[in-house]
Amino acid sequence: MGAPVTVSPGSPPLLSEGEPVLLLDRQGRRTLATLRAGRTVHTHRGAVRHDDLIGQPDGAVVRTSRGDRVIVTRPRLMDYVLEMPRTTSLVYPKDAAFVLLWADVFPGARVVEAGLGSGALTLALLRVLGPHGSLVCYEIRPDFIARAQANLERFFGYPPTLLIRERDVYQGILERDLDRVILDLPEPWRVVPSAATALRSGGILCAYTPSIVQVQQTVEALRQSGAFAAIETLEVLYRPWVVRGDVVRPEQQMIGHTGFLTLARRIATPADALEVPDLAPGEDVDVPG
Ligand code: SAH
């Protein structure tokens, strides 16, 4: 199995029973497994016994039943999300990354999310919120809740910072004094009035929608409410590259479209009273020097 790897005192613990791992072969093909003593995982390059993985350091190279080598590593959250079972379309990692920074989700924040779906965005939010944050997630479909809970538990255990409400968010948000409201459902404009009540002044609403018609309706509702300013819509274009010897070029295939993000800030004074312009990044901002 090659030279032994020394694990320094500061390294994370060795791979252990119950945790998800990712097996990568030399073609970059990926197999996700949750480690259980006595089990076997089947990769494109042959089988590997979990007993041969438990106790290995993260990043170990192991041999399969066919004698090929594969790497075993802890999955990044996005590796896990792309491999986990899904009942709905997901907020893709490129977009989830933007949600976290553009909606400025921070450790300890109080957040409402709707809907839960497969739990992809929920996982990203929970990790940033940390042990002192709070996430309340609205979802109308009990069968989706069960699947998403299984996805969350497999990655995290069940985090005490999460409350799932089996409830129609169009009927209103029950929480108050929220820092952020994050929406991924068909009619986010219907949540704008209750989000205006539920968000604290300065709080941020972020809606993820696949269609530009949904964007238009959401922006219209945000404007009409008079409770939001700094309204902004964007999409994230992600283009990976191949860098192999003389082949240095973009990948030939891209994901052409996922969704749009629309963001807005809850303000204390009605927007009309101030005539606040919408603010796009890089626009209307004086940069010293
Ligand atoms: N963001 C999720 C995917 C959400 S898909 C992820 O990344 O995995 C949209 C979800 O919104 C679906 O699960 C759907 O059942 C739920 N939904 C639709 N309308 C809703 C409503 N009015 N209240 C709560 N949830 C709703």
PDB file of C-alpha atoms and ligand atoms in Angstrom:
ATOM      1  CA  MET A   1       0.000   0.000   0.000  1.00  0.00           C
ATOM      2  CA  GLY A   2       2.986   2.299  -0.588  1.00  0.00           C
ATOM      3  CA  ALA A   3       5.006   4.219   1.972  1.00  0.00           C
ATOM      4  CA  PRO A   4       3.283   4.691   5.328  1.00  0.00           C
ATOM      5  CA  VAL A   5       1.943   8.196   5.901  1.00  0.00           C
ATOM      6  CA  THR A   6       2.868   9.857   9.162  1.00  0.00           C
ATOM      7  CA  VAL A   7      -0.017  11.691  10.750  1.00  0.00           C
ATOM      8  CA  SER A   8       1.239  14.748  12.613  1.00  0.00           C
ATOM      9  CA  PRO A   9      -0.270  15.723  15.973  1.00  0.00           C
ATOM     10  CA  GLY A  10      -2.292  18.565  14.385  1.00  0.00           C
ATOM     11  CA  SER A  11      -3.879  16.376  11.685  1.00  0.00           C
ATOM     12  CA  PRO A  12      -7.585  15.632  11.789  1.00  0.00           C
ATOM     13  CA  PRO A  13      -8.444  12.191  13.157  1.00  0.00           C
ATOM     14  CA  LEU A  14      -8.132   9.130  10.969  1.00  0.00           C
ATOM     15  CA  LEU A  15     -11.083   8.007   8.861  1.00  0.00           C
ATOM     16  CA  SER A  16     -13.555   6.342  11.163  1.00  0.00           C
ATOM     17  CA  GLU A  17     -16.675   4.175  11.221  1.00  0.00           C
ATOM     18  CA  GLY A  18     -19.837   6.066  10.267  1.00  0.00           C
ATOM     19  CA  GLU A  19     -18.300   8.926   8.283  1.00  0.00           C
ATOM     20  CA  PRO A  20     -18.774   9.558   4.561  1.00  0.00           C
ATOM     21  CA  VAL A  21     -15.721   9.121   2.347  1.00  0.00           C
ATOM     22  CA  LEU A  22     -15.065   9.713  -1.332  1.00  0.00           C
ATOM     23  CA  LEU A  23     -13.089   7.254  -3.460  1.00  0.00           C
ATOM     24  CA  LEU A  24     -11.390   8.794  -6.508  1.00  0.00           C
ATOM     25  CA  ASP A  25      -9.823   6.821  -9.353  1.00  0.00           C
ATOM     26  CA  ARG A  26      -7.215   8.102 -11.814  1.00  0.00           C
ATOM     27  CA  GLN A  27      -9.956   9.160 -14.261  1.00  0.00           C
ATOM     28  CA  GLY A  28     -11.444  11.330 -11.536  1.00  0.00           C
ATOM     29  CA  ARG A  29     -14.481   9.057 -11.180  1.00  0.00           C
ATOM     30  CA  ARG A  30     -16.029   9.344  -7.762  1.00  0.00           C
ATOM     31  CA  THR A  31     -17.736   6.890  -5.429  1.00  0.00           C
ATOM     32  CA  LEU A  32     -19.278   8.002  -2.154  1.00  0.00           C
ATOM     33  CA  ALA A  33     -19.596   5.565   0.765  1.00  0.00           C
ATOM     34  CA  THR A  34     -20.364   5.739   4.475  1.00  0.00           C
ATOM     35  CA  LEU A  35     -17.799   3.672   6.376  1.00  0.00           C
ATOM     36  CA  ARG A  36     -19.232   0.565   8.093  1.00  0.00           C
ATOM     37  CA  ALA A  37     -17.058  -2.277   9.369  1.00  0.00           C
ATOM     38  CA  GLY A  38     -17.562  -5.482   7.364  1.00  0.00           C
ATOM     39  CA  ARG A  39     -18.958  -3.761   4.254  1.00  0.00           C
ATOM     40  CA  THR A  40     -17.499  -3.410   0.768  1.00  0.00           C
ATOM     41  CA  VAL A  41     -17.674  -0.463  -1.625  1.00  0.00           C
ATOM     42  CA  HIS A  42     -17.653  -1.071  -5.399  1.00  0.00           C
ATOM     43  CA  THR A  43     -15.787   1.455  -7.549  1.00  0.00           C
ATOM     44  CA  HIS A  44     -15.213   1.530 -11.312  1.00  0.00           C
ATOM     45  CA  ARG A  45     -11.757   0.098 -10.531  1.00  0.00           C
ATOM     46  CA  GLY A  46     -12.885  -2.806  -8.323  1.00  0.00           C
ATOM     47  CA  ALA A  47     -14.036  -3.389  -4.761  1.00  0.00           C
ATOM     48  CA  VAL A  48     -12.553  -1.999  -1.549  1.00  0.00           C
ATOM     49  CA  ARG A  49     -13.305  -3.337   1.937  1.00  0.00           C
ATOM     50  CA  HIS A  50     -14.385  -0.671   4.412  1.00  0.00           C
ATOM     51  CA  ASP A  51     -12.136  -2.377   6.973  1.00  0.00           C
ATOM     52  CA  ASP A  52      -9.183  -1.375   4.768  1.00  0.00           C
ATOM     53  CA  LEU A  53     -10.341   2.278   4.864  1.00  0.00           C
ATOM     54  CA  ILE A  54     -11.258   2.672   8.531  1.00  0.00           C
ATOM     55  CA  GLY A  55      -8.176   3.976  10.360  1.00  0.00           C
ATOM     56  CA  GLN A  56      -6.504   5.361   7.222  1.00  0.00           C
ATOM     57  CA  PRO A  57      -5.480   9.019   7.039  1.00  0.00           C
ATOM     58  CA  ASP A  58      -7.559  11.353   4.862  1.00  0.00           C
ATOM     59  CA  GLY A  59      -5.974  11.194   1.384  1.00  0.00           C
ATOM     60  CA  ALA A  60      -4.625   7.634   1.670  1.00  0.00           C
ATOM     61  CA  VAL A  61      -4.032   5.612  -1.513  1.00  0.00           C
ATOM     62  CA  VAL A  62      -5.526   2.105  -1.293  1.00  0.00           C
ATOM     63  CA  ARG A  63      -5.668  -0.892  -3.642  1.00  0.00           C
ATOM     64  CA  THR A  64      -8.901  -2.312  -4.999  1.00  0.00           C
ATOM     65  CA  SER A  65      -9.712  -6.007  -5.542  1.00  0.00           C
ATOM     66  CA  ARG A  66      -8.405  -5.563  -9.129  1.00  0.00           C
ATOM     67  CA  GLY A  67      -5.081  -4.206  -7.926  1.00  0.00           C
ATOM     68  CA  ASP A  68      -5.802  -0.640  -9.092  1.00  0.00           C
ATOM     69  CA  ARG A  69      -5.148   2.277  -6.830  1.00  0.00           C
ATOM     70  CA  VAL A  70      -7.772   4.742  -5.636  1.00  0.00           C
ATOM     71  CA  ILE A  71      -7.577   7.697  -3.268  1.00  0.00           C
ATOM     72  CA  VAL A  72      -9.815   7.774  -0.208  1.00  0.00           C
ATOM     73  CA  THR A  73     -10.616  11.197   1.141  1.00  0.00           C
ATOM     74  CA  ARG A  74     -13.194  13.073   3.177  1.00  0.00           C
ATOM     75  CA  PRO A  75     -15.642  14.591   0.681  1.00  0.00           C
ATOM     76  CA  ARG A  76     -15.842  18.349   0.430  1.00  0.00           C
ATOM     77  CA  LEU A  77     -19.337  19.467   1.225  1.00  0.00           C
ATOM     78  CA  MET A  78     -19.909  20.030  -2.515  1.00  0.00           C
ATOM     79  CA  ASP A  79     -18.636  16.529  -3.412  1.00  0.00           C
ATOM     80  CA  TYR A  80     -21.110  15.120  -0.942  1.00  0.00           C
ATOM     81  CA  VAL A  81     -23.981  17.283  -2.212  1.00  0.00           C
ATOM     82  CA  LEU A  82     -23.452  16.240  -5.826  1.00  0.00           C
ATOM     83  CA  GLU A  83     -23.413  12.532  -4.920  1.00  0.00           C
ATOM     84  CA  MET A  84     -26.201  12.433  -2.332  1.00  0.00           C
ATOM     85  CA  PRO A  85     -29.702  11.172  -3.263  1.00  0.00           C
ATOM     86  CA  ARG A  86     -31.973  14.001  -4.341  1.00  0.00           C
ATOM     87  CA  THR A  87     -35.720  14.447  -4.534  1.00  0.00           C
ATOM     88  CA  THR A  88     -35.585  17.940  -6.063  1.00  0.00           C
ATOM     89  CA  SER A  89     -33.264  20.060  -8.137  1.00  0.00           C
ATOM     90  CA  LEU A  90     -30.488  21.505  -5.990  1.00  0.00           C
ATOM     91  CA  VAL A  91     -28.913  24.861  -5.495  1.00  0.00           C
ATOM     92  CA  TYR A  92     -25.696  23.965  -7.347  1.00  0.00           C
ATOM     93  CA  PRO A  93     -22.408  24.456  -5.501  1.00  0.00           C
ATOM     94  CA  LYS A  94     -21.361  27.422  -7.675  1.00  0.00           C
ATOM     95  CA  ASP A  95     -24.596  29.194  -6.719  1.00  0.00           C
ATOM     96  CA  ALA A  96     -24.554  28.072  -3.078  1.00  0.00           C
ATOM     97  CA  ALA A  97     -21.068  29.576  -2.784  1.00  0.00           C
ATOM     98  CA  PHE A  98     -22.436  32.912  -3.989  1.00  0.00           C
ATOM     99  CA  VAL A  99     -25.473  32.748  -1.709  1.00  0.00           C
ATOM    100  CA  LEU A 100     -23.171  32.451   1.306  1.00  0.00           C
ATOM    101  CA  LEU A 101     -21.088  35.519   0.438  1.00  0.00           C
ATOM    102  CA  TRP A 102     -23.611  37.729  -1.391  1.00  0.00           C
ATOM    103  CA  ALA A 103     -26.258  37.211   1.302  1.00  0.00           C
ATOM    104  CA  ASP A 104     -23.409  37.551   3.813  1.00  0.00           C
ATOM    105  CA  VAL A 105     -24.370  34.529   5.902  1.00  0.00           C
ATOM    106  CA  PHE A 106     -22.239  34.613   9.045  1.00  0.00           C
ATOM    107  CA  PRO A 107     -21.540  32.382  12.054  1.00  0.00           C
ATOM    108  CA  GLY A 108     -24.234  32.835  14.688  1.00  0.00           C
ATOM    109  CA  ALA A 109     -26.843  34.360  12.304  1.00  0.00           C
ATOM    110  CA  ARG A 110     -30.591  33.738  12.618  1.00  0.00           C
ATOM    111  CA  VAL A 111     -31.810  32.456   9.260  1.00  0.00           C
ATOM    112  CA  VAL A 112     -35.054  31.182   7.712  1.00  0.00           C
ATOM    113  CA  GLU A 113     -34.790  29.058   4.578  1.00  0.00           C
ATOM    114  CA  ALA A 114     -37.584  27.767   2.284  1.00  0.00           C
ATOM    115  CA  GLY A 115     -37.911  25.122   0.881  1.00  0.00           C
ATOM    116  CA  LEU A 116     -35.692  22.454   2.256  1.00  0.00           C
ATOM    117  CA  GLY A 117     -35.811  20.293  -0.925  1.00  0.00           C
ATOM    118  CA  SER A 118     -32.964  17.784  -0.831  1.00  0.00           C
ATOM    119  CA  GLY A 119     -31.072  19.791   1.784  1.00  0.00           C
ATOM    120  CA  ALA A 120     -28.165  20.901  -0.437  1.00  0.00           C
ATOM    121  CA  LEU A 121     -28.317  24.600   0.433  1.00  0.00           C
ATOM    122  CA  THR A 122     -29.260  23.736   4.028  1.00  0.00           C
ATOM    123  CA  LEU A 123     -25.957  21.873   4.420  1.00  0.00           C
ATOM    124  CA  ALA A 124     -23.987  24.887   3.180  1.00  0.00           C
ATOM    125  CA  LEU A 125     -25.918  27.263   5.448  1.00  0.00           C
ATOM    126  CA  LEU A 126     -25.554  25.074   8.542  1.00  0.00           C
ATOM    127  CA  ARG A 127     -21.835  24.839   8.142  1.00  0.00           C
ATOM    128  CA  VAL A 128     -21.392  28.602   7.988  1.00  0.00           C
ATOM    129  CA  LEU A 129     -23.872  29.299  10.815  1.00  0.00           C
ATOM    130  CA  GLY A 130     -21.887  27.103  13.173  1.00  0.00           C
ATOM    131  CA  PRO A 131     -22.939  26.017  16.672  1.00  0.00           C
ATOM    132  CA  HIS A 132     -24.351  29.423  17.693  1.00  0.00           C
ATOM    133  CA  GLY A 133     -26.477  30.119  14.633  1.00  0.00           C
ATOM    134  CA  SER A 134     -30.088  29.151  14.088  1.00  0.00           C
ATOM    135  CA  LEU A 135     -31.710  27.859  10.895  1.00  0.00           C
ATOM    136  CA  VAL A 136     -35.443  27.335  10.538  1.00  0.00           C
ATOM    137  CA  CYS A 137     -36.345  25.596   7.325  1.00  0.00           C
ATOM    138  CA  TYR A 138     -39.891  25.515   5.856  1.00  0.00           C
ATOM    139  CA  GLU A 139     -40.945  22.618   3.624  1.00  0.00           C
ATOM    140  CA  ILE A 140     -44.423  21.478   2.586  1.00  0.00           C
ATOM    141  CA  ARG A 141     -43.583  17.935   1.468  1.00  0.00           C
ATOM    142  CA  PRO A 142     -43.125  15.428   4.344  1.00  0.00           C
ATOM    143  CA  ASP A 143     -41.516  12.887   1.991  1.00  0.00           C
ATOM    144  CA  PHE A 144     -38.910  15.484   0.971  1.00  0.00           C
ATOM    145  CA  ILE A 145     -38.260  16.268   4.629  1.00  0.00           C
ATOM    146  CA  ALA A 146     -37.489  12.605   5.352  1.00  0.00           C
ATOM    147  CA  ARG A 147     -35.008  12.362   2.461  1.00  0.00           C
ATOM    148  CA  ALA A 148     -33.323  15.669   3.294  1.00  0.00           C
ATOM    149  CA  GLN A 149     -33.024  14.706   6.965  1.00  0.00           C
ATOM    150  CA  ALA A 150     -31.250  11.505   5.953  1.00  0.00           C
ATOM    151  CA  ASN A 151     -28.880  13.550   3.752  1.00  0.00           C
ATOM    152  CA  LEU A 152     -28.154  16.002   6.566  1.00  0.00           C
ATOM    153  CA  GLU A 153     -27.655  13.289   9.168  1.00  0.00           C
ATOM    154  CA  ARG A 154     -25.242  11.360   7.004  1.00  0.00           C
ATOM    155  CA  PHE A 155     -22.986  14.388   6.660  1.00  0.00           C
ATOM    156  CA  PHE A 156     -23.449  16.168   9.991  1.00  0.00           C
ATOM    157  CA  GLY A 157     -25.431  14.105  12.424  1.00  0.00           C
ATOM    158  CA  TYR A 158     -28.619  16.034  13.188  1.00  0.00           C
ATOM    159  CA  PRO A 159     -27.522  19.567  14.039  1.00  0.00           C
ATOM    160  CA  PRO A 160     -29.276  21.134  17.064  1.00  0.00           C
ATOM    161  CA  THR A 161     -29.166  24.520  15.282  1.00  0.00           C
ATOM    162  CA  LEU A 162     -31.743  23.298  12.716  1.00  0.00           C
ATOM    163  CA  LEU A 163     -35.534  23.304  13.044  1.00  0.00           C
ATOM    164  CA  ILE A 164     -37.564  21.951  10.111  1.00  0.00           C
ATOM    165  CA  ARG A 165     -41.153  23.198   9.905  1.00  0.00           C
ATOM    166  CA  GLU A 166     -43.541  21.151   7.779  1.00  0.00           C
ATOM    167  CA  ARG A 167     -45.411  24.258   6.704  1.00  0.00           C
ATOM    168  CA  ASP A 168     -46.389  26.379   3.714  1.00  0.00           C
ATOM    169  CA  VAL A 169     -44.157  29.445   3.886  1.00  0.00           C
ATOM    170  CA  TYR A 170     -46.657  31.364   1.718  1.00  0.00           C
ATOM    171  CA  GLN A 171     -48.870  31.346   4.844  1.00  0.00           C
ATOM    172  CA  GLY A 172     -46.239  33.434   6.634  1.00  0.00           C
ATOM    173  CA  ILE A 173     -42.924  33.259   8.466  1.00  0.00           C
ATOM    174  CA  LEU A 174     -43.413  32.699  12.194  1.00  0.00           C
ATOM    175  CA  GLU A 175     -39.953  33.874  13.294  1.00  0.00           C
ATOM    176  CA  ARG A 176     -38.999  37.492  13.972  1.00  0.00           C
ATOM    177  CA  ASP A 177     -35.798  39.504  14.107  1.00  0.00           C
ATOM    178  CA  LEU A 178     -34.106  37.420  11.424  1.00  0.00           C
ATOM    179  CA  ASP A 179     -30.748  38.258   9.904  1.00  0.00           C
ATOM    180  CA  ARG A 180     -31.391  36.442   6.612  1.00  0.00           C
ATOM    181  CA  VAL A 181     -34.261  34.890   4.626  1.00  0.00           C
ATOM    182  CA  ILE A 182     -33.130  32.501   1.879  1.00  0.00           C
ATOM    183  CA  LEU A 183     -35.713  31.294  -0.654  1.00  0.00           C
ATOM    184  CA  ASP A 184     -35.636  28.511  -3.232  1.00  0.00           C
ATOM    185  CA  LEU A 185     -39.229  27.793  -4.217  1.00  0.00           C
ATOM    186  CA  PRO A 186     -41.488  28.558  -7.184  1.00  0.00           C
ATOM    187  CA  GLU A 187     -43.108  31.850  -6.071  1.00  0.00           C
ATOM    188  CA  PRO A 188     -40.703  33.785  -3.846  1.00  0.00           C
ATOM    189  CA  TRP A 189     -42.608  37.026  -4.394  1.00  0.00           C
ATOM    190  CA  ARG A 190     -45.386  35.583  -2.225  1.00  0.00           C
ATOM    191  CA  VAL A 191     -42.948  35.493   0.708  1.00  0.00           C
ATOM    192  CA  VAL A 192     -41.823  39.122   0.361  1.00  0.00           C
ATOM    193  CA  PRO A 193     -44.490  40.667   2.689  1.00  0.00           C
ATOM    194  CA  SER A 194     -43.842  38.209   5.534  1.00  0.00           C
ATOM    195  CA  ALA A 195     -40.074  38.404   4.987  1.00  0.00           C
ATOM    196  CA  ALA A 196     -40.349  42.189   5.407  1.00  0.00           C
ATOM    197  CA  THR A 197     -41.961  41.609   8.812  1.00  0.00           C
ATOM    198  CA  ALA A 198     -39.670  38.776   9.843  1.00  0.00           C
ATOM    199  CA  LEU A 199     -36.343  40.396   8.938  1.00  0.00           C
ATOM    200  CA  ARG A 200     -34.665  42.874  11.231  1.00  0.00           C
ATOM    201  CA  SER A 201     -33.702  46.208   9.730  1.00  0.00           C
ATOM    202  CA  GLY A 202     -30.517  45.644   7.720  1.00  0.00           C
ATOM    203  CA  GLY A 203     -31.359  41.966   7.181  1.00  0.00           C
ATOM    204  CA  ILE A 204     -30.984  40.388   3.745  1.00  0.00           C
ATOM    205  CA  LEU A 205     -33.423  38.449   1.563  1.00  0.00           C
ATOM    206  CA  CYS A 206     -32.004  36.167  -1.122  1.00  0.00           C
ATOM    207  CA  ALA A 207     -34.138  34.307  -3.682  1.00  0.00           C
ATOM    208  CA  TYR A 208     -32.870  31.619  -6.074  1.00  0.00           C
ATOM    209  CA  THR A 209     -35.043  31.137  -9.160  1.00  0.00           C
ATOM    210  CA  PRO A 210     -34.434  29.292 -12.432  1.00  0.00           C
ATOM    211  CA  SER A 211     -36.533  31.617 -14.594  1.00  0.00           C
ATOM    212  CA  ILE A 212     -36.101  35.326 -15.300  1.00  0.00           C
ATOM    213  CA  VAL A 213     -39.874  35.784 -15.162  1.00  0.00           C
ATOM    214  CA  GLN A 214     -39.698  34.755 -11.506  1.00  0.00           C
ATOM    215  CA  VAL A 215     -36.940  37.317 -11.002  1.00  0.00           C
ATOM    216  CA  GLN A 216     -39.075  40.061 -12.477  1.00  0.00           C
ATOM    217  CA  GLN A 217     -42.018  39.249 -10.232  1.00  0.00           C
ATOM    218  CA  THR A 218     -39.804  39.031  -7.162  1.00  0.00           C
ATOM    219  CA  VAL A 219     -38.078  42.362  -7.841  1.00  0.00           C
ATOM    220  CA  GLU A 220     -41.462  43.984  -8.462  1.00  0.00           C
ATOM    221  CA  ALA A 221     -42.757  42.684  -5.113  1.00  0.00           C
ATOM    222  CA  LEU A 222     -39.615  43.869  -3.323  1.00  0.00           C
ATOM    223  CA  ARG A 223     -40.008  47.378  -4.805  1.00  0.00           C
ATOM    224  CA  GLN A 224     -43.719  47.574  -4.074  1.00  0.00           C
ATOM    225  CA  SER A 225     -43.248  46.533  -0.464  1.00  0.00           C
ATOM    226  CA  GLY A 226     -41.220  49.700   0.151  1.00  0.00           C
ATOM    227  CA  ALA A 227     -39.348  47.731   2.811  1.00  0.00           C
ATOM    228  CA  PHE A 228     -36.297  46.770   0.729  1.00  0.00           C
ATOM    229  CA  ALA A 229     -33.436  48.552  -1.025  1.00  0.00           C
ATOM    230  CA  ALA A 230     -30.159  47.624  -2.726  1.00  0.00           C
ATOM    231  CA  ILE A 231     -32.045  45.154  -4.917  1.00  0.00           C
ATOM    232  CA  GLU A 232     -29.673  43.149  -7.068  1.00  0.00           C
ATOM    233  CA  THR A 233     -29.992  40.209  -9.508  1.00  0.00           C
ATOM    234  CA  LEU A 234     -27.117  38.094 -10.824  1.00  0.00           C
ATOM    235  CA  GLU A 235     -26.226  34.749 -12.317  1.00  0.00           C
ATOM    236  CA  VAL A 236     -23.011  32.821 -11.793  1.00  0.00           C
ATOM    237  CA  LEU A 237     -21.092  31.607 -14.857  1.00  0.00           C
ATOM    238  CA  TYR A 238     -18.659  28.857 -13.925  1.00  0.00           C
ATOM    239  CA  ARG A 239     -16.160  27.540 -16.482  1.00  0.00           C
ATOM    240  CA  PRO A 240     -13.690  24.850 -15.392  1.00  0.00           C
ATOM    241  CA  TRP A 241     -10.467  24.321 -17.388  1.00  0.00           C
ATOM    242  CA  VAL A 242      -8.456  21.271 -18.431  1.00  0.00           C
ATOM    243  CA  VAL A 243      -4.735  21.656 -17.638  1.00  0.00           C
ATOM    244  CA  ARG A 244      -2.892  18.499 -18.752  1.00  0.00           C
ATOM    245  CA  GLY A 245       0.475  18.738 -20.525  1.00  0.00           C
ATOM    246  CA  ASP A 246      -0.027  20.822 -23.650  1.00  0.00           C
ATOM    247  CA  VAL A 247      -3.782  20.624 -23.326  1.00  0.00           C
ATOM    248  CA  VAL A 248      -4.648  23.861 -21.560  1.00  0.00           C
ATOM    249  CA  ARG A 249      -8.152  24.939 -22.445  1.00  0.00           C
ATOM    250  CA  PRO A 250     -11.654  25.287 -21.030  1.00  0.00           C
ATOM    251  CA  GLU A 251     -13.683  22.108 -20.563  1.00  0.00           C
ATOM    252  CA  GLN A 252     -15.732  21.481 -23.690  1.00  0.00           C
ATOM    253  CA  GLN A 253     -18.991  21.149 -21.815  1.00  0.00           C
ATOM    254  CA  MET A 254     -20.477  23.587 -19.331  1.00  0.00           C
ATOM    255  CA  ILE A 255     -23.644  23.719 -17.310  1.00  0.00           C
ATOM    256  CA  GLY A 256     -25.370  26.421 -19.338  1.00  0.00           C
ATOM    257  CA  HIS A 257     -27.915  27.566 -16.785  1.00  0.00           C
ATOM    258  CA  THR A 258     -28.945  26.874 -13.220  1.00  0.00           C
ATOM    259  CA  GLY A 259     -30.658  29.871 -11.637  1.00  0.00           C
ATOM    260  CA  PHE A 260     -30.615  33.572 -10.804  1.00  0.00           C
ATOM    261  CA  LEU A 261     -29.982  35.118  -7.411  1.00  0.00           C
ATOM    262  CA  THR A 262     -32.007  38.131  -6.362  1.00  0.00           C
ATOM    263  CA  LEU A 263     -30.915  39.928  -3.218  1.00  0.00           C
ATOM    264  CA  ALA A 264     -32.300  42.855  -1.248  1.00  0.00           C
ATOM    265  CA  ARG A 265     -31.773  44.571   2.103  1.00  0.00           C
ATOM    266  CA  ARG A 266     -34.515  45.275   4.615  1.00  0.00           C
ATOM    267  CA  ILE A 267     -34.447  48.942   5.495  1.00  0.00           C
ATOM    268  CA  ALA A 268     -35.824  50.794   8.487  1.00  0.00           C
ATOM    269  CA  THR A 269     -37.360  53.717   6.597  1.00  0.00           C
ATOM    270  CA  PRO A 270     -39.658  53.100   3.622  1.00  0.00           C
ATOM    271  CA  ALA A 271     -37.614  53.159   0.410  1.00  0.00           C
ATOM    272  CA  ASP A 272     -39.856  55.792  -1.218  1.00  0.00           C
ATOM    273  CA  ALA A 273     -39.062  58.284   1.515  1.00  0.00           C
ATOM    274  CA  LEU A 274     -35.365  58.063   0.712  1.00  0.00           C
ATOM    275  CA  GLU A 275     -35.423  57.402  -3.027  1.00  0.00           C
ATOM    276  CA  VAL A 276     -32.635  54.863  -2.515  1.00  0.00           C
ATOM    277  CA  PRO A 277     -31.224  53.693  -5.845  1.00  0.00           C
ATOM    278  CA  ASP A 278     -30.684  49.986  -6.416  1.00  0.00           C
ATOM    279  CA  LEU A 279     -27.027  49.327  -5.929  1.00  0.00           C
ATOM    280  CA  ALA A 280     -25.092  46.999  -8.175  1.00  0.00           C
ATOM    281  CA  PRO A 281     -21.622  45.915  -7.047  1.00  0.00           C
ATOM    282  CA  GLY A 282     -18.949  48.251  -8.394  1.00  0.00           C
ATOM    283  CA  GLU A 283     -21.533  50.911  -9.203  1.00  0.00           C
ATOM    284  CA  ASP A 284     -22.001  54.127  -7.246  1.00  0.00           C
ATOM    285  CA  VAL A 285     -19.331  53.115  -4.759  1.00  0.00           C
ATOM    286  CA  ASP A 286     -16.479  55.550  -4.221  1.00  0.00           C
ATOM    287  CA  VAL A 287     -13.235  53.630  -3.890  1.00  0.00           C
ATOM    288  CA  PRO A 288     -10.545  55.670  -2.131  1.00  0.00           C
ATOM    289  CA  GLY A 289      -7.294  56.197  -4.082  1.00  0.00           C
TER     290      GLY A 289
HETATM  291  N1  SAH B   1     -32.733  24.449  -2.037  1.00  0.00           N
HETATM  292  C1  SAH B   1     -33.043  23.034  -2.081  1.00  0.00           C
HETATM  293  C2  SAH B   1     -33.980  22.689  -3.206  1.00  0.00           C
HETATM  294  C3  SAH B   1     -35.366  23.306  -3.022  1.00  0.00           C
HETATM  295  S1  SAH B   1     -36.507  22.733  -4.251  1.00  0.00           S
HETATM  296  C4  SAH B   1     -31.740  22.244  -2.222  1.00  0.00           C
HETATM  297  O1  SAH B   1     -30.709  22.855  -2.513  1.00  0.00           O
HETATM  298  O2  SAH B   1     -31.755  21.034  -2.041  1.00  0.00           O
HETATM  299  C5  SAH B   1     -37.931  23.630  -3.739  1.00  0.00           C
HETATM  300  C6  SAH B   1     -38.598  23.078  -2.489  1.00  0.00           C
HETATM  301  O3  SAH B   1     -39.544  24.021  -2.049  1.00  0.00           O
HETATM  302  C7  SAH B   1     -39.346  21.770  -2.736  1.00  0.00           C
HETATM  303  O4  SAH B   1     -38.892  20.808  -1.823  1.00  0.00           O
HETATM  304  C8  SAH B   1     -40.799  22.133  -2.486  1.00  0.00           C
HETATM  305  O5  SAH B   1     -41.555  21.084  -1.902  1.00  0.00           O
HETATM  306  C9  SAH B   1     -40.665  23.311  -1.530  1.00  0.00           C
HETATM  307  N2  SAH B   1     -41.786  24.232  -1.522  1.00  0.00           N
HETATM  308  C10 SAH B   1     -42.508  24.643  -2.597  1.00  0.00           C
HETATM  309  N3  SAH B   1     -43.457  25.508  -2.193  1.00  0.00           N
HETATM  310  C11 SAH B   1     -43.331  25.654  -0.848  1.00  0.00           C
HETATM  311  C12 SAH B   1     -44.035  26.409   0.138  1.00  0.00           C
HETATM  312  N4  SAH B   1     -45.052  27.181  -0.204  1.00  0.00           N
HETATM  313  N5  SAH B   1     -43.631  26.329   1.435  1.00  0.00           N
HETATM  314  C13 SAH B   1     -42.592  25.535   1.779  1.00  0.00           C
HETATM  315  N6  SAH B   1     -41.903  24.789   0.881  1.00  0.00           N
HETATM  316  C14 SAH B   1     -42.268  24.842  -0.408  1.00  0.00           C
END
